[in-house]
Amino acid sequence: PVRDAIWLALYGRKIGVIMPEEIEEESLREQEKLQIQR
C-alpha cells in the first residue's frame, strides 16, 4: 500500500539503521493487521 511505502520512506531508513529487527517485527505485525482487515 502507498501508506506503507511512505512510512518506510520516512521512518524505515532512520529507525532501521538503529534497530532493524524491531522494525521488521513491527512491520510484520502491521501487515498481519492489514490482512485481517481485508
Tab-separated table of C-alpha atoms in Angstrom:
chain	number	residue	atom	x	y	z
A	1	PRO	CA	0.000	0.000	0.000
A	2	VAL	CA	1.013	3.580	-0.537
A	3	ARG	CA	0.838	4.338	3.182
A	4	ASP	CA	3.402	1.629	3.945
A	5	ALA	CA	5.718	2.930	1.242
A	6	ILE	CA	5.513	6.433	2.675
A	7	TRP	CA	6.023	5.143	6.215
A	8	LEU	CA	9.085	3.165	5.169
A	9	ALA	CA	10.460	6.125	3.229
A	10	LEU	CA	10.031	8.443	6.204
A	11	TYR	CA	10.876	6.182	9.133
A	12	GLY	CA	12.316	2.934	7.786
A	13	ARG	CA	15.725	4.356	6.951
A	14	LYS	CA	16.150	6.389	10.134
A	15	ILE	CA	14.938	3.775	12.589
A	16	GLY	CA	16.040	0.792	10.526
A	17	VAL	CA	19.661	1.774	10.935
A	18	ILE	CA	19.289	1.793	14.712
A	19	MET	CA	17.163	-1.290	15.308
A	20	PRO	CA	16.204	-3.171	12.127
A	21	GLU	CA	14.957	-6.255	13.951
A	22	GLU	CA	12.328	-4.404	15.972
A	23	ILE	CA	11.122	-2.517	12.930
A	24	GLU	CA	10.915	-5.757	10.991
A	25	GLU	CA	8.753	-7.296	13.719
A	26	GLU	CA	6.534	-4.212	13.862
A	27	SER	CA	6.058	-4.139	10.104
A	28	LEU	CA	5.168	-7.840	10.120
A	29	ARG	CA	2.557	-7.200	12.809
A	30	GLU	CA	1.156	-4.272	10.841
A	31	GLN	CA	0.953	-6.404	7.696
A	32	GLU	CA	-0.947	-9.080	9.623
A	33	LYS	CA	-3.417	-6.473	10.898
A	34	LEU	CA	-3.927	-5.119	7.391
A	35	GLN	CA	-4.517	-8.607	6.009
A	36	ILE	CA	-7.075	-9.359	8.721
A	37	GLN	CA	-8.956	-6.147	7.963
A	38	ARG	CA	-9.315	-7.056	4.287
